[in-house]
Coordinates of C-alpha atoms in Angstrom, one line a residue:
X1 CA 0.0 0.0 0.0
X2 CA 2.9 2.3 0.7
X3 CA 4.3 1.8 -2.8
X4 CA 0.9 2.2 -4.4
X5 CA 0.4 5.5 -2.5
X6 CA 3.7 6.7 -3.9
X7 CA 2.7 5.5 -7.4
X8 CA -0.6 7.4 -7.2
X9 CA 1.3 10.6 -6.5
X10 CA 3.5 9.8 -9.4
X11 CA 0.6 9.7 -11.9
X12 CA -0.7 6.2 -11.6
X13 CA -4.5 5.8 -11.1
X14 CA -5.9 3.0 -9.1
X15 CA -9.6 2.1 -9.2
X16 CA -11.5 -0.7 -7.6
X17 CA -13.2 -3.0 -10.1
X18 CA -16.9 -2.8 -9.8
X19 CA -17.1 -6.5 -9.0
X20 CA -14.5 -6.1 -6.3
X21 CA -16.4 -3.3 -4.7
X22 CA -19.5 -5.4 -4.7
X23 CA -17.7 -8.4 -3.2
X24 CA -16.2 -6.2 -0.4
X25 CA -19.7 -5.0 0.5
X26 CA -21.2 -8.5 0.3
X27 CA -18.4 -9.8 2.6
X28 CA -19.4 -7.2 5.2
X29 CA -23.1 -7.8 4.6
X30 CA -22.7 -11.6 5.0
X31 CA -20.7 -11.2 8.2
X32 CA -17.4 -12.4 6.7
X33 CA -15.7 -9.2 7.8
X34 CA -16.5 -7.1 10.8
X35 CA -17.1 -3.4 10.7
X36 CA -13.7 -2.7 12.2
X37 CA -12.0 -5.0 9.7
X38 CA -13.8 -3.2 6.9
X39 CA -12.8 0.3 8.1
X40 CA -9.2 -0.9 8.4
X41 CA -9.3 -1.9 4.8
X42 CA -10.9 1.4 3.8
X43 CA -8.1 3.4 5.5
X44 CA -5.6 1.5 3.4
X45 CA -7.5 2.0 0.2
X46 CA -7.9 5.7 0.8
X47 CA -4.1 6.1 0.6
X48 CA -4.0 5.3 -3.1
X49 CA -7.4 4.9 -4.7
X50 CA -8.2 7.6 -7.3
X51 CA -10.7 10.0 -5.9
X52 CA -12.0 11.0 -9.3
X53 CA -12.8 7.4 -10.2
X54 CA -12.6 5.3 -7.1
X55 CA -14.7 2.4 -8.6
X56 CA -14.2 1.4 -12.3
X57 CA -17.2 1.3 -14.6
X58 CA -18.8 -2.0 -15.3
X59 CA -18.5 -3.9 -18.6
X60 CA -21.3 -2.1 -20.5
X61 CA -20.1 1.4 -19.5
X62 CA -16.5 0.4 -20.3
X63 CA -17.5 -0.6 -23.8
X64 CA -19.4 2.6 -24.2
X65 CA -16.3 4.6 -23.1
X66 CA -14.0 2.7 -25.5
X67 CA -16.4 2.6 -28.5
X68 CA -18.4 5.7 -28.4
X69 CA -17.5 9.3 -29.0
X70 CA -17.5 11.3 -25.8
X71 CA -20.5 13.4 -26.8
X72 CA -22.6 10.2 -27.1
X73 CA -21.4 8.5 -23.9
X74 CA -23.3 9.3 -20.8
X75 CA -20.3 9.4 -18.7
X76 CA -21.9 11.3 -15.8
X77 CA -24.2 8.4 -15.1
X78 CA -21.4 6.0 -14.9
X79 CA -19.5 8.4 -12.6
X80 CA -22.5 8.7 -10.4
X81 CA -22.6 5.0 -10.1
X82 CA -18.9 4.9 -9.2
X83 CA -19.4 7.6 -6.5
X84 CA -22.4 5.7 -5.1
X85 CA -20.4 2.5 -4.8
X86 CA -17.4 4.3 -3.2
X87 CA -19.7 5.9 -0.6
X88 CA -21.1 2.5 0.2
X89 CA -17.5 1.2 0.6
X90 CA -16.6 4.1 2.9
X91 CA -19.6 3.4 5.2
X92 CA -21.2 0.0 4.6
X93 CA -23.6 0.5 7.5
X94 CA -25.3 3.4 5.8
X95 CA -28.7 2.9 4.0
X96 CA -27.2 4.1 0.7
X97 CA -25.9 0.6 0.0
X98 CA -29.2 -1.3 0.3
X99 CA -31.2 1.5 -1.4
X100 CA -28.9 2.1 -4.3
X101 CA -27.0 -1.0 -5.2
X102 CA -28.9 -4.4 -5.7
X103 CA -25.8 -6.5 -4.8
X104 CA -27.5 -9.9 -4.4
X105 CA -29.4 -9.4 -7.7
X106 CA -26.2 -8.4 -9.6
X107 CA -24.3 -11.4 -8.1
X108 CA -27.0 -13.8 -9.1
X109 CA -27.3 -12.4 -12.6
X110 CA -23.6 -12.6 -13.2
X111 CA -23.5 -16.2 -12.1
X112 CA -26.4 -17.2 -14.3
X113 CA -25.3 -15.4 -17.4
X114 CA -21.9 -17.0 -17.5
X115 CA -22.9 -20.7 -18.3
X116 CA -25.7 -19.4 -20.6
X117 CA -23.1 -17.4 -22.6
X118 CA -20.8 -20.4 -22.8
X119 CA -23.6 -22.6 -24.0
X120 CA -24.5 -20.1 -26.8
X121 CA -20.8 -20.0 -27.9
X122 CA -20.6 -23.7 -28.0
X123 CA -23.9 -24.1 -29.9
X124 CA -22.9 -21.5 -32.5
X125 CA -19.6 -23.3 -33.1
X126 CA -21.3 -26.6 -33.4
X127 CA -23.9 -25.2 -35.9
X128 CA -21.0 -23.9 -38.0
X129 CA -19.7 -27.5 -38.3
X130 CA -16.9 -27.2 -35.7
X131 CA -16.4 -30.2 -33.5
X132 CA -15.2 -28.3 -30.4
X133 CA -15.7 -31.4 -28.1
X134 CA -12.9 -33.2 -30.0
X135 CA -10.6 -30.2 -30.5
X136 CA -7.8 -28.8 -28.4
X137 CA -9.5 -26.0 -26.4
X138 CA -6.7 -23.5 -26.8
X139 CA -6.3 -24.1 -30.5
X140 CA -10.0 -23.9 -31.2
X141 CA -10.2 -20.7 -29.1
X142 CA -7.5 -19.1 -31.3
X143 CA -9.3 -20.2 -34.4
X144 CA -12.7 -18.9 -33.3
X145 CA -11.1 -15.6 -32.1
X146 CA -9.7 -15.1 -35.6
X147 CA -13.0 -16.1 -37.2
X148 CA -15.1 -13.5 -35.3
X149 CA -12.5 -10.7 -35.3
X150 CA -13.9 -8.9 -38.4
X151 CA -17.4 -8.9 -36.9
X152 CA -16.2 -7.6 -33.5
X153 CA -14.1 -4.9 -35.2
X154 CA -17.1 -3.9 -37.3
X155 CA -19.0 -3.0 -34.1
X156 CA -16.8 0.1 -33.8
X157 CA -14.7 0.6 -36.9
X158 CA -13.4 4.0 -35.7
X159 CA -11.7 2.5 -32.6
X160 CA -7.9 2.0 -32.8
X161 CA -6.5 -0.4 -31.9
X162 CA -9.6 -2.4 -32.9
X163 CA -11.8 -4.2 -30.5
X164 CA -10.4 -7.6 -31.5
X165 CA -7.0 -6.5 -30.1
X166 CA -8.5 -4.7 -27.1
X167 CA -10.4 -7.9 -26.2
X168 CA -7.6 -10.3 -27.2
X169 CA -7.4 -12.2 -24.0
X170 CA -11.0 -12.0 -23.0
X171 CA -12.3 -13.5 -26.3
X172 CA -9.8 -16.4 -26.2
X173 CA -10.5 -17.1 -22.6
X174 CA -14.3 -17.3 -23.1
X175 CA -14.0 -19.4 -26.2
X176 CA -11.6 -21.8 -24.5
X177 CA -13.9 -22.3 -21.6
X178 CA -16.8 -23.0 -23.9
X179 CA -14.6 -25.7 -25.6
X180 CA -13.5 -27.1 -22.3
X181 CA -17.1 -27.3 -21.2
X182 CA -17.9 -29.7 -24.1
X183 CA -15.0 -32.1 -23.9
X184 CA -15.7 -35.6 -22.7
X185 CA -12.8 -35.9 -20.3
X186 CA -12.8 -33.7 -17.2
X187 CA -15.1 -31.0 -18.7
X188 CA -15.3 -27.5 -17.3
X189 CA -18.5 -27.2 -15.3
X190 CA -19.6 -23.6 -15.0
X191 CA -22.6 -24.7 -12.8
X192 CA -20.3 -26.2 -10.2
X193 CA -20.4 -24.4 -6.8
X194 CA -16.6 -24.1 -7.0
X195 CA -16.9 -22.3 -10.4
X196 CA -20.0 -20.2 -9.7
X197 CA -18.1 -17.0 -9.3
X198 CA -16.3 -17.3 -12.7
X199 CA -19.1 -15.3 -14.3
X200 CA -18.3 -12.4 -11.9
X201 CA -14.5 -12.7 -12.2
X202 CA -14.6 -12.7 -16.0
X203 CA -15.9 -9.1 -16.0
X204 CA -12.4 -8.0 -14.9
X205 CA -11.2 -8.8 -18.5
X206 CA -13.2 -5.8 -19.7
X207 CA -10.7 -3.5 -18.0
X208 CA -8.0 -4.6 -20.4
X209 CA -9.8 -2.7 -23.2
X210 CA -8.7 0.7 -21.7
X211 CA -5.8 -0.5 -21.5
X212 CA -5.2 -1.2 -17.8
X213 CA -3.5 -3.7 -15.5
X214 CA -5.7 -5.9 -13.4
X215 CA -4.0 -6.2 -10.0
X216 CA -5.0 -9.3 -8.0
X217 CA -3.8 -11.8 -5.5
X218 CA -6.2 -14.5 -6.8
X219 CA -4.1 -17.4 -8.1
X220 CA -7.0 -18.7 -10.1
X221 CA -6.6 -15.9 -12.6
X222 CA -3.0 -16.6 -13.3
X223 CA -3.6 -20.4 -13.6
X224 CA -6.7 -19.8 -15.8
X225 CA -4.8 -17.8 -18.4
X226 CA -1.4 -19.3 -18.4
X227 CA -2.0 -21.5 -21.5
X228 CA -3.5 -18.7 -23.6
X229 CA -1.2 -17.1 -26.2
X230 CA -2.0 -13.4 -25.6
X231 CA 0.0 -10.3 -25.1
X232 CA -2.5 -9.2 -22.4
X233 CA -1.7 -12.2 -20.2
X234 CA 1.0 -10.1 -18.6
X235 CA -1.5 -7.4 -17.8
X236 CA -2.7 -9.4 -14.9
X237 CA -0.4 -8.4 -12.1
X238 CA 0.3 -9.5 -8.6
X239 CA 0.4 -6.4 -6.4
X240 CA 3.9 -7.3 -5.1
X241 CA 5.2 -7.7 -8.7
X242 CA 3.8 -4.3 -9.8
X243 CA 5.2 -2.5 -6.8
X244 CA 8.6 -4.2 -7.3
X245 CA 8.7 -3.2 -11.0
X246 CA 7.9 0.4 -10.1
X247 CA 10.5 0.4 -7.3
X248 CA 13.1 -0.7 -9.8
X249 CA 12.3 2.3 -12.0
X250 CA 10.7 0.3 -14.8
X251 CA 7.6 2.5 -15.2
X252 CA 5.3 -0.5 -15.8
X253 CA 2.5 0.2 -18.2
X254 CA 0.2 -1.9 -20.4
X255 CA 1.1 -1.4 -24.1
X256 CA -0.6 -2.4 -27.3
X257 CA 1.5 -4.6 -29.6
X258 CA 3.2 -2.9 -32.6
X259 CA 1.1 -3.2 -35.8

């Protein structure tokens, strides 16, 4: 936290992911953290979290920010949501949290949408004549990512680098999980209680469109992307690694590949 505070004074901007903010509030709400523990965490966050954007926008607003011209993007609404979430973090006992943020509904919706989305991806691949159940998941993900790239870029042809580059890791991860779900041996089960939060965690991939680092201690992220050939894989950072790089004078920053 000391290093992140110094980095914030040096021009780096730290925001909580919206799913992270929701999880912190739910942990307090569910009794996993006490009020005193929560306030201790808040005091640490206040030393480096960006006060202009303390909580990052969700996926829909992030895509609007990246793909729309500023005069068409209702940024003030997203900023209001960010401020509301931060106020709830600062004081989770205030009524603003329960009145303004439907946390349980959002968590349930994220969990339900993830397997539904994977089923749709798998079905479309199979209808196109692709036998994803018998294919190597990483290879088929790479093939499908290339196949859909023109359509994805066509959604916002004015954006550079194009969306297929900005969503490089996200697209490959989703396609790979859809392929793993259909394989006969040890299939990926998005309905499993152990995997039920995958649909929430995958929203963090949206932040890579900005570009931005995703700073996390969750080992599942690093293990889940280690076999994917993507330049954005290194944009997932452990906090200690990011702090160490900055201390060494490396000025770490996410960079687009040369075209």
